[in-house]
Coordinates of C-alpha atoms and ligand atoms in Angstrom, one line a residue:
M1239 CA -20.8 -51.6 -25.4
D1240 CA -23.2 -49.0 -24.6
Y1241 CA -21.6 -46.6 -21.9
A1242 CA -24.5 -44.9 -20.7
I1243 CA -25.3 -48.6 -19.5
A1244 CA -22.3 -49.2 -18.2
R1245 CA -21.9 -46.0 -16.7
R1246 CA -25.4 -46.7 -14.9
R1247 CA -23.7 -49.7 -13.7
M1248 CA -20.6 -48.8 -12.3
V1249 CA -23.3 -45.4 -10.2
E1250 CA -25.3 -48.4 -8.8
K1251 CA -22.8 -51.1 -7.7
Q1252 CA -19.8 -49.2 -7.0
V1253 CA -21.8 -45.7 -5.8
L1254 CA -24.8 -46.1 -4.5
A1255 CA -24.0 -49.6 -3.2
R1256 CA -21.3 -48.4 -1.2
G1257 CA -23.0 -45.5 0.8
I1258 CA -22.6 -42.4 -1.8
H1259 CA -25.9 -41.2 -1.7
A1260 CA -25.2 -37.1 -2.3
P1261 CA -27.3 -36.1 -5.5
L1262 CA -25.1 -33.7 -7.1
V1263 CA -22.3 -36.0 -7.5
I1264 CA -24.4 -39.2 -8.0
E1265 CA -26.1 -37.4 -10.8
A1266 CA -22.4 -35.7 -12.3
M1267 CA -21.0 -39.6 -12.2
K1268 CA -24.1 -40.6 -14.2
R1269 CA -23.5 -37.8 -16.9
V1270 CA -20.1 -37.6 -17.2
P1271 CA -18.4 -39.9 -20.0
R1272 CA -15.8 -42.1 -17.6
H1273 CA -14.6 -43.3 -21.3
R1274 CA -13.2 -40.6 -23.2
F1275 CA -10.3 -39.8 -20.0
V1276 CA -8.7 -43.0 -21.0
E1277 CA -7.0 -43.7 -24.5
E1278 CA -9.4 -46.1 -26.8
A1279 CA -7.9 -48.7 -26.3
L1280 CA -8.9 -49.0 -22.5
W1281 CA -12.8 -47.6 -23.3
A1282 CA -13.8 -51.2 -22.8
Q1283 CA -12.9 -51.1 -19.4
S1284 CA -13.0 -47.2 -18.1
Y1285 CA -16.5 -48.8 -15.9
G1286 CA -14.6 -51.0 -13.9
D1287 CA -14.3 -51.0 -10.4
H1288 CA -10.3 -50.3 -10.2
P1289 CA -7.8 -46.7 -11.2
L1290 CA -7.0 -47.3 -15.1
P1291 CA -3.2 -46.5 -16.1
I1292 CA -3.4 -42.9 -18.7
G1293 CA 0.3 -42.6 -19.5
E1294 CA 3.3 -40.9 -17.5
K1295 CA 3.2 -43.3 -14.5
Q1296 CA 0.1 -41.7 -13.3
T1297 CA -3.7 -43.3 -13.2
I1298 CA -6.9 -41.7 -13.8
S1299 CA -8.0 -42.8 -10.3
Q1300 CA -11.2 -46.0 -9.2
P1301 CA -14.6 -44.8 -9.5
Y1302 CA -15.8 -45.0 -5.9
M1303 CA -12.4 -43.1 -4.5
V1304 CA -13.8 -39.5 -7.3
A1305 CA -17.2 -40.0 -5.9
L1306 CA -16.2 -40.2 -2.3
M1307 CA -13.4 -37.3 -2.5
T1308 CA -16.7 -35.2 -4.5
Q1309 CA -19.1 -36.1 -1.5
A1310 CA -16.4 -35.0 1.2
L1311 CA -16.8 -32.0 -0.3
E1312 CA -20.0 -31.2 1.0
L1313 CA -21.1 -29.5 -1.9
K1314 CA -24.1 -27.1 -2.4
G1315 CA -23.3 -25.5 -6.0
G1316 CA -22.2 -22.7 -6.5
E1317 CA -18.4 -23.0 -5.1
R1318 CA -14.9 -22.1 -6.7
I1319 CA -12.8 -25.6 -5.9
L1320 CA -9.0 -26.1 -6.6
E1321 CA -7.8 -29.7 -7.6
I1322 CA -4.2 -30.5 -7.5
G1323 CA -3.3 -33.3 -10.0
T1324 CA -5.8 -32.9 -13.1
G1325 CA -4.0 -36.0 -14.5
S1326 CA -6.8 -37.5 -17.1
G1327 CA -9.6 -34.6 -16.1
Y1328 CA -12.3 -36.6 -14.6
Q1329 CA -12.3 -35.3 -11.3
T1330 CA -11.9 -32.5 -12.7
A1331 CA -15.0 -33.3 -15.2
I1332 CA -17.5 -34.2 -12.3
L1333 CA -16.6 -31.5 -10.0
A1334 CA -17.6 -28.8 -13.1
Q1335 CA -20.5 -30.2 -13.4
I1336 CA -21.6 -29.3 -9.8
V1337 CA -19.4 -25.7 -9.0
S1338 CA -19.0 -22.7 -10.3
R1339 CA -15.4 -22.9 -11.0
V1340 CA -13.1 -25.4 -10.8
Y1341 CA -9.0 -24.8 -10.7
S1342 CA -7.0 -27.4 -11.8
V1343 CA -3.3 -27.8 -11.8
E1344 CA -0.9 -29.9 -12.9
R1345 CA 2.6 -31.1 -13.6
I1346 CA 3.0 -32.9 -16.4
P1347 CA 2.6 -30.6 -19.8
A1348 CA 0.9 -33.9 -22.0
L1349 CA -1.3 -35.1 -19.4
A1350 CA -2.7 -31.2 -18.9
R1351 CA -2.9 -31.2 -22.6
R1352 CA -4.7 -33.5 -22.8
A1353 CA -6.9 -33.2 -20.0
R1354 CA -8.1 -29.4 -21.9
R1355 CA -8.9 -31.0 -24.6
V1356 CA -11.2 -33.8 -23.7
L1357 CA -12.9 -31.7 -21.5
D1358 CA -13.4 -28.7 -24.3
D1359 CA -15.0 -31.7 -26.5
I1360 CA -17.3 -32.5 -23.6
G1361 CA -18.2 -29.0 -23.4
C1362 CA -17.0 -28.1 -19.4
R1363 CA -16.5 -24.2 -19.8
N1364 CA -15.8 -23.6 -16.3
V1365 CA -12.5 -24.9 -15.6
N1366 CA -8.8 -23.5 -15.4
I1367 CA -6.3 -25.5 -15.9
K1368 CA -2.5 -23.9 -14.9
L1369 CA 1.0 -26.0 -15.7
S1370 CA 2.9 -25.8 -12.2
D1371 CA 3.7 -27.2 -8.9
G1372 CA 0.3 -27.7 -7.1
T1373 CA 2.0 -28.1 -3.6
I1374 CA 2.0 -24.2 -3.2
G1375 CA -1.6 -24.2 -4.0
W1376 CA -2.9 -21.1 -6.8
E1377 CA -2.0 -18.0 -4.7
N1378 CA -3.8 -15.4 -7.2
E1379 CA -6.7 -17.2 -7.3
A1380 CA -7.4 -17.9 -3.3
P1381 CA -9.2 -18.5 -1.2
F1382 CA -11.3 -22.0 -2.3
D1383 CA -14.4 -23.6 -1.1
G1384 CA -13.3 -26.7 -1.4
I1385 CA -9.2 -28.3 -2.0
V1386 CA -9.2 -31.8 -3.5
V1387 CA -5.6 -33.7 -4.2
T1388 CA -5.7 -36.3 -5.8
A1389 CA -1.9 -37.4 -5.5
G1390 CA 0.0 -38.4 -1.9
S1391 CA 1.9 -36.4 0.1
P1392 CA 4.2 -36.7 3.6
Q1393 CA 2.2 -33.7 5.1
V1394 CA -1.1 -31.4 5.2
P1395 CA 1.3 -28.5 2.6
P1396 CA 0.9 -25.3 4.5
H1397 CA -0.2 -23.7 1.5
Y1398 CA -3.4 -25.5 1.4
L1399 CA -4.3 -24.4 4.8
E1400 CA -4.0 -20.7 3.8
Q1401 CA -6.0 -20.8 1.0
L1402 CA -9.7 -22.5 2.2
T1403 CA -12.1 -20.2 2.9
I1404 CA -13.7 -20.5 6.5
G1405 CA -15.9 -23.4 6.6
G1406 CA -13.7 -24.8 3.5
R1407 CA -12.8 -28.5 3.1
L1408 CA -9.4 -30.4 2.1
I1409 CA -9.4 -33.8 0.9
I1410 CA -5.8 -34.8 1.0
P1411 CA -4.2 -38.0 1.0
V1412 CA -1.4 -38.3 3.6
G1413 CA 1.4 -40.4 4.6
G1414 CA 4.1 -42.7 2.6
R1415 CA 4.5 -42.9 -0.8
G1416 CA 2.9 -46.6 -1.1
S1417 CA -0.2 -46.3 1.1
Q1418 CA -1.6 -42.6 2.4
V1419 CA -4.5 -41.9 4.7
L1420 CA -7.3 -40.0 3.2
K1421 CA -8.2 -37.1 5.5
R1422 CA -10.4 -34.0 5.7
V1423 CA -9.1 -30.5 7.0
I1424 CA -12.3 -27.8 7.8
R1425 CA -11.4 -24.6 8.0
H1426 CA -13.5 -23.6 11.3
G1427 CA -12.3 -20.1 12.0
R1428 CA -8.6 -18.1 10.9
E1429 CA -6.7 -20.5 13.1
D1430 CA -8.7 -23.0 13.5
F1431 CA -8.9 -26.6 11.8
R1432 CA -9.8 -29.9 12.5
E1433 CA -8.7 -32.7 10.9
E1434 CA -10.4 -36.3 10.5
N1435 CA -9.7 -39.6 8.8
L1436 CA -11.8 -40.8 6.1
L1437 CA -10.3 -44.4 4.9
D1438 CA -7.2 -46.1 3.5
C1439 CA -5.9 -45.0 0.5
R1440 CA -3.4 -45.5 -2.3
F1441 CA -2.4 -42.7 -4.8
V1442 CA 0.6 -41.9 -6.8
P1443 CA 2.6 -39.2 -4.9
L1444 CA 2.3 -35.8 -5.1
I1445 CA 5.6 -34.3 -6.2
G1446 CA 7.3 -30.7 -5.7
K1447 CA 8.3 -28.4 -3.0
D1448 CA 6.2 -29.6 -0.7
G1449 CA 5.8 -32.5 -1.6
W1450 CA 7.7 -36.2 -2.1
S1451 CA 11.2 -35.5 -4.5
E1452 CA 10.9 -36.2 -8.1
G1453 CA 13.9 -39.2 -7.4
E1454 CA 11.8 -40.3 -4.1
G1455 CA 8.6 -40.1 -6.1
R1456 CA 8.9 -42.5 -8.9
Ligands
SAM1425 N1 -7.8 -37.3 -10.9 C1 -7.0 -37.1 -11.7 C2 -8.2 -38.3 -12.4 O1 -9.0 -38.6 -12.2 O2 -7.8 -38.4 -13.8 C3 -6.1 -38.6 -11.0 C4 -4.8 -38.4 -10.9 S1 -3.3 -38.8 -10.8 C5 -4.2 -40.2 -9.3 C6 -2.9 -38.0 -10.0 C7 -1.9 -36.4 -10.7 O3 -1.6 -36.2 -10.0 C8 -1.2 -37.5 -11.6 O4 -1.2 -36.5 -12.7 C9 0.2 -36.2 -11.2 O5 1.5 -35.7 -12.5 C10 -0.3 -34.9 -10.6 N2 0.7 -34.4 -9.5 C11 1.5 -35.3 -8.6 N3 2.0 -34.1 -8.1 C12 1.5 -32.8 -8.6 C13 2.0 -31.2 -8.2 N4 3.2 -31.5 -7.4 N5 1.3 -30.7 -8.9 C14 0.2 -31.0 -9.6 N6 0.1 -32.2 -10.0 C15 0.8 -33.0 -9.0

């Protein structure tokens, strides 16, 4: 299988054709070898229009969802971004092509380890990964120009709002355990946050202090 051709088709049919046009996002999606972020038995399916299992009951998100969430951050290049839910590391790698540094938090050790290895293998040098409960953000490195949460939360955790720069954007799925609405919150001033709904979505649960409890979530 020619993965470069599969990747070009994925970008044309699943991303451009559905209205994602931000040049930095398109270029990043053309470059990052998505197949490397799933186990080898799934490489042939890795450019399909769906999420895939990555072990530990978690998933690598659908390519379109990764593109949409990245575009919603309205990146220009040079930003510092916090990602909650490293998972496979694919969304991390897309962000790392565009911004100056990605801070990514994952709660499952095996996933954090594997993502680190793949990101190192493909040459992503501007990524810090922390094993922790990401519902409290990453206080030591705050504030962030953007925060992207790749798991569904019952509410907007307050730490994310506090850890945004003025002008910063938070992209987060909020709702029940089975389905959520993808929201964008823009911080216009110290206490001025404006929220909009982007689309309906289904993410695995965000588990932690300000998310779901382990029992509820799985
Ligand atoms: N963006 C990822 C990718 O492209 O592979 C998809 C990640 S998957 C849909 C969601 C991830 O969020 C899982 O790896 C899960 O373990 C992680 N997660 C859930 N709750 C978390 C928390 N409180 N802190 C950090 N990671 C969390």
